[in-house]
Tab-separated table of C-alpha atoms in Angstrom:
chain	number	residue	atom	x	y	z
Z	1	UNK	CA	155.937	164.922	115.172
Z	2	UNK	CA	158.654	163.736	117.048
Z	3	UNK	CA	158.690	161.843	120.055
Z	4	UNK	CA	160.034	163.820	123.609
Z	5	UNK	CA	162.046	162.217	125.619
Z	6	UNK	CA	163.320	162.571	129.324
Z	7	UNK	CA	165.182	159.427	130.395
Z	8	UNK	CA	167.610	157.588	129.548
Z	9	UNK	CA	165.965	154.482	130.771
Z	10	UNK	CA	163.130	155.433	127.749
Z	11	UNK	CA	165.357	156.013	125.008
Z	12	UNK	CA	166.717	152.629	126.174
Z	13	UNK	CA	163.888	151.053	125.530
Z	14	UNK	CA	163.303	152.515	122.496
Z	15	UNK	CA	166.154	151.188	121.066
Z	16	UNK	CA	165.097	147.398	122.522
Z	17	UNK	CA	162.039	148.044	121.012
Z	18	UNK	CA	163.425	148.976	117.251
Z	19	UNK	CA	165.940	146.253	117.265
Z	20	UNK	CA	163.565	143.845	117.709
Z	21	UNK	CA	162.868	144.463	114.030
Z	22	UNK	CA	166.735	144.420	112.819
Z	23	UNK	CA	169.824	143.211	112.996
Z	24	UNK	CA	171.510	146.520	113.552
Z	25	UNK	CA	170.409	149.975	113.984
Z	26	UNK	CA	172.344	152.799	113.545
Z	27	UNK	CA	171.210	155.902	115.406
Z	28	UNK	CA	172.263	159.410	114.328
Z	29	UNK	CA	172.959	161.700	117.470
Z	30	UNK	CA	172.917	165.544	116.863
Z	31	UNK	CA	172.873	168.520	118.693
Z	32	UNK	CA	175.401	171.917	119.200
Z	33	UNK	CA	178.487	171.924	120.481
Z	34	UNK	CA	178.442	171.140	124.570
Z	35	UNK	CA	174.697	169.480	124.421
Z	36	UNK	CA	176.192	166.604	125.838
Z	37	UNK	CA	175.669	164.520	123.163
Z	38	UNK	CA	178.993	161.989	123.977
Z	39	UNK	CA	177.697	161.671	127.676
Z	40	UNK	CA	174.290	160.668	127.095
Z	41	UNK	CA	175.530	158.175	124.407
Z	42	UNK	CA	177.495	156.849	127.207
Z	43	UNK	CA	174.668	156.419	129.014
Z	44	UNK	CA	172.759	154.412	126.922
Z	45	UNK	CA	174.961	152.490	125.744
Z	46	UNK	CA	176.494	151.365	129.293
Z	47	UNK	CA	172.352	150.541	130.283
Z	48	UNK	CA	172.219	148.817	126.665
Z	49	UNK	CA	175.096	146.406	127.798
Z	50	UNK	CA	173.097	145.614	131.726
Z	51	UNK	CA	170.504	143.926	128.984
Z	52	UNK	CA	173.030	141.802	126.764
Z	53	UNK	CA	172.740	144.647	124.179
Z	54	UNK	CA	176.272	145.441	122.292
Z	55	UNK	CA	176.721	149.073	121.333
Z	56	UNK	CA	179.276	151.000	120.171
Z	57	UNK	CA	179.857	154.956	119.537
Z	58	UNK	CA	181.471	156.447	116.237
Z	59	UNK	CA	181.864	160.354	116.967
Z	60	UNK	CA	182.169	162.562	114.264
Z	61	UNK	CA	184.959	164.326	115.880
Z	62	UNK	CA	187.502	161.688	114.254
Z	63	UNK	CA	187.077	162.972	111.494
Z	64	UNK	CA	188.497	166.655	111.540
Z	65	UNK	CA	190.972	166.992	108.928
Z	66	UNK	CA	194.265	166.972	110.039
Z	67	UNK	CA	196.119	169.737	110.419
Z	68	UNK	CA	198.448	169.358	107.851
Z	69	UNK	CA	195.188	168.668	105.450
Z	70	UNK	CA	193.667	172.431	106.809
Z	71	UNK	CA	197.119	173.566	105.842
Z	72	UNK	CA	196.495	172.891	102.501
Z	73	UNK	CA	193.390	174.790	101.831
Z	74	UNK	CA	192.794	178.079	100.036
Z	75	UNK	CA	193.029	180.144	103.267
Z	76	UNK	CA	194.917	177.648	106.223
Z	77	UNK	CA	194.525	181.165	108.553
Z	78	UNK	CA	190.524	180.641	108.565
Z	79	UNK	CA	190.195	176.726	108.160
Z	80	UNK	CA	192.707	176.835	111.326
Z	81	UNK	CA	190.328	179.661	112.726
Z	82	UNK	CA	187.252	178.156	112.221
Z	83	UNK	CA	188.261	174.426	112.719
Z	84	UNK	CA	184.907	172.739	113.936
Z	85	UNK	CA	182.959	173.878	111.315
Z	86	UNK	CA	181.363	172.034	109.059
Z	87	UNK	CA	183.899	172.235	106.348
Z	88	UNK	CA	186.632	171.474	108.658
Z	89	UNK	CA	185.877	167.520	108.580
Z	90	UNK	CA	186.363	165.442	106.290
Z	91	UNK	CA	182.542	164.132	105.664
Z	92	UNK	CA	183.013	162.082	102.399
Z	93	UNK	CA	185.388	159.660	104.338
Z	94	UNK	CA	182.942	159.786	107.608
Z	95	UNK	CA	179.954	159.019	105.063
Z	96	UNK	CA	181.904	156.449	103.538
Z	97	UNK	CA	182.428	154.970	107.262
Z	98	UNK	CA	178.810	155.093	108.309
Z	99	UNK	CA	178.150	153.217	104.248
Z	100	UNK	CA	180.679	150.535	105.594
Z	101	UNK	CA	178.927	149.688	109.018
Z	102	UNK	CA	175.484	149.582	107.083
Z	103	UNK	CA	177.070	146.444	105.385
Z	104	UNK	CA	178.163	144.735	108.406
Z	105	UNK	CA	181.753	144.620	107.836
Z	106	UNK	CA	184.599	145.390	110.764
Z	107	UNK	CA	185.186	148.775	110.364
Z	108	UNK	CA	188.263	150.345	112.316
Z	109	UNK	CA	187.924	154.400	112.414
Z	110	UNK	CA	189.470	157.360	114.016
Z	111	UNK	CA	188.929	159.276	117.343
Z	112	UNK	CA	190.091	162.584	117.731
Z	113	UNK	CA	193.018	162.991	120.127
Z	114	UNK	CA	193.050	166.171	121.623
Z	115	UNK	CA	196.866	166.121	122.841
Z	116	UNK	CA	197.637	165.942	119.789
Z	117	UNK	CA	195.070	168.008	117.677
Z	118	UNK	CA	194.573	165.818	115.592
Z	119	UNK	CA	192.873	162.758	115.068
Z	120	UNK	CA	193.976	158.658	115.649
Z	121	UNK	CA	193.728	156.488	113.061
Z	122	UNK	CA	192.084	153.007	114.043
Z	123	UNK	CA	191.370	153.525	117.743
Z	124	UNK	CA	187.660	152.646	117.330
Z	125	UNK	CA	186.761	149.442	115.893
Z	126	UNK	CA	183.177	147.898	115.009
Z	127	UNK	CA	182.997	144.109	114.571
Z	128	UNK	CA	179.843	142.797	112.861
Z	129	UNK	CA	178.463	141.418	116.605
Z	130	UNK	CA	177.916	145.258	117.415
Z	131	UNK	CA	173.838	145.775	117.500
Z	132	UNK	CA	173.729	149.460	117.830
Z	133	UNK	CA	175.793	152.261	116.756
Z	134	UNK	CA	175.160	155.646	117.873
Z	135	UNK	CA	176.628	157.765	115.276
Z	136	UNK	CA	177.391	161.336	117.477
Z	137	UNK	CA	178.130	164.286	116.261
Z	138	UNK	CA	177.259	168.462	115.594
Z	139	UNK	CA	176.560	167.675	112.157
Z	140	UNK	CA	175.094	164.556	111.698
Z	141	UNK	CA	171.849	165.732	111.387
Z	142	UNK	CA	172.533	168.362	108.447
Z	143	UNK	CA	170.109	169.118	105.426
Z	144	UNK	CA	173.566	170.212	103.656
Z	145	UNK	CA	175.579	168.328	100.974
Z	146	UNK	CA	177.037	165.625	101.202
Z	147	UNK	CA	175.952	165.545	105.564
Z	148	UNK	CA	172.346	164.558	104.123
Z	149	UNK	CA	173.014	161.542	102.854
Z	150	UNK	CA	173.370	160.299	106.482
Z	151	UNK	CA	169.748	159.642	106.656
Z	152	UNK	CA	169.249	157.202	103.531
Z	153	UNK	CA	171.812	154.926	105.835
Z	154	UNK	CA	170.486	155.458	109.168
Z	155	UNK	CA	167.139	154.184	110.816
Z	156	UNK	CA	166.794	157.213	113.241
Z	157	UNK	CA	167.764	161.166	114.216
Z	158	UNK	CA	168.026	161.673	117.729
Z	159	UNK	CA	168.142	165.746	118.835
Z	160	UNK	CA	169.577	166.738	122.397
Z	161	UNK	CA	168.414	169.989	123.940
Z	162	UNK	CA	170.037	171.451	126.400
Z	163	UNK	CA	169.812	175.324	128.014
Z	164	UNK	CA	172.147	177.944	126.808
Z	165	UNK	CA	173.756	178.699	130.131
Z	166	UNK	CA	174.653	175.093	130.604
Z	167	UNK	CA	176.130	175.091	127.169
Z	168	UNK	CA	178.180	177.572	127.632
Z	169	UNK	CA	179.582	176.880	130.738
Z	170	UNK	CA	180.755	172.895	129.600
Z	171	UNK	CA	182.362	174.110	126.689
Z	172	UNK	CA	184.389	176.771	128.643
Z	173	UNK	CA	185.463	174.179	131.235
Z	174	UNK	CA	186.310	171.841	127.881
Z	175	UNK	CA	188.217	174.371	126.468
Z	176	UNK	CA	190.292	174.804	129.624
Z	177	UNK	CA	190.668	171.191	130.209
Z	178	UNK	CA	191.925	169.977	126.392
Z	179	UNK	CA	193.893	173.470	126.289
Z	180	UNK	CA	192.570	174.506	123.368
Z	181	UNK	CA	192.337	177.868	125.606
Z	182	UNK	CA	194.736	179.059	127.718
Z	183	UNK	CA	193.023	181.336	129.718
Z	184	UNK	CA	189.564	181.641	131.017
Z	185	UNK	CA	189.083	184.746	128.911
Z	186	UNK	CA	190.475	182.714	125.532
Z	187	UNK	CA	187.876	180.123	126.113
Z	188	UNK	CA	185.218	182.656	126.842
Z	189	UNK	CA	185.874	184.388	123.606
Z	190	UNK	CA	185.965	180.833	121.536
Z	191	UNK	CA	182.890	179.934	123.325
Z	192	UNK	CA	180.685	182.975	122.642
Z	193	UNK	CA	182.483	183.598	118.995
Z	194	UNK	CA	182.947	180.207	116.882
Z	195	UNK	CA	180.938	177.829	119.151
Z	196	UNK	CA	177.838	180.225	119.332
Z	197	UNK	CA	178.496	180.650	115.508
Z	198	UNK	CA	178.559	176.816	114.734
Z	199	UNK	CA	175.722	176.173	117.267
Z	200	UNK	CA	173.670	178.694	115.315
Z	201	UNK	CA	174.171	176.827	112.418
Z	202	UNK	CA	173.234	173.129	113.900
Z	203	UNK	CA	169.712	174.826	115.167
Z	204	UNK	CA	169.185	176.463	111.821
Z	205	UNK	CA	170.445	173.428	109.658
Z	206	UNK	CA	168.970	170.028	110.946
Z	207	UNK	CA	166.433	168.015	109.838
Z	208	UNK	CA	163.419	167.541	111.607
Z	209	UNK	CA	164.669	164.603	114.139
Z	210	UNK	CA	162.364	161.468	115.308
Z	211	UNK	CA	163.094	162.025	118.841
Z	212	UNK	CA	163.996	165.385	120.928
Z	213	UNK	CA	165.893	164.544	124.287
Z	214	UNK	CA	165.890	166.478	126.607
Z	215	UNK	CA	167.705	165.431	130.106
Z	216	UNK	CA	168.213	167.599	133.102
């Protein structure tokens, strides 16, 4: 069973508590689109630091292929309709990523930039003093091909929960704000059409995490 959680303050702890047995932990973070999965990592990781912990976040969101990648698929109409899907990243090189941090080498990787669609090479970088890394993302959690290797290299599945309305209402005001919509009614539509789709497929497709947060 896993364990419930309701404070950041605990999950802090949790993490002392687990390090005290490694060197480094990395910590898978799932949940659907809008959970606020980037915010709590925040979170932690700025109350990690008040205790001398160093932590560090690599989101999965780097890793969208770029769009001139999409434009080379079968059908570039639906990868560019359906980009945030699970087959619109690039998970061999984000496994690959996760493989390198295991080892303890510097590892520089990308963070999406959404001025530019696309995403940055080398804007994140993990030195080998980094204790924790919270690896964030929809899909991080998968039972799918290749997304399930994830686990072999991680020491723990986190799972936020968060109400539907909520949701739905932070990834309307995203879509507004990155201008991925232009109109309230456009990010309405992508909200309750691909979002609802993909978060569908997060609730139906992850593993059974160790702990289920749940923050008001």
């Amino acid at each position: 069973m896993p364990t419930h959680i309701n404070k950041v303050e605990d999950l802090t702890d949790l993490v002392c508590s687990d390090l005290a047995r490694k060197s480094r932990l990395l910590i898978s973070v799932a949940g659907v689109p809008g959970a606020g999965k980037s915010t709590l990592v925040e979170k932690v990781i700025d109350d990690l630091q008040k205790k001398g912990i160093v932590a560090k976040a690599l989101p999965q969101d780097g890793f969208h292929y770029y769009r001139k990648e999409l434009e080379q698929f079968d059908d570039p109409q639906e990868a560019f309709r359906r980009r945030g899907a699970p087959f619109t990243f690039n998970a061999g090189a984000f496994i690959d990523t996760v493989r390198r941090l295991r080892s303890g080498v510097t590892v520089a990787a990308p963070l999406f930039d959404h001025s530019k669609k696309d995403p940055q090479e080398g804007d994140i970088v993990i030195v080998p003093e980094v204790q924790v890394v919270f690896i964030e993302g929809n899909y991080v959690g998968l039972k799918d091909e290749p997304w399930c290797t994830l686990a072999d290299m991680t020491d723990s599945l986190w799972m936020i929960q968060e109400d539907n309305a909520t949701v739905r209402e932070r990834l309307i005001q995203r879509h507004l704000k990155s201008g991925v919509s232009s109109s309230l009614q456009e990010a309405i539509e992508r909200c309750d059409g691909l979002d609802w789709q993909n978060a569908l497929y997060v609730m139906e497709h992850t593993m059974a995490p160790n702990v289920v947060i749940t923050i008001g």
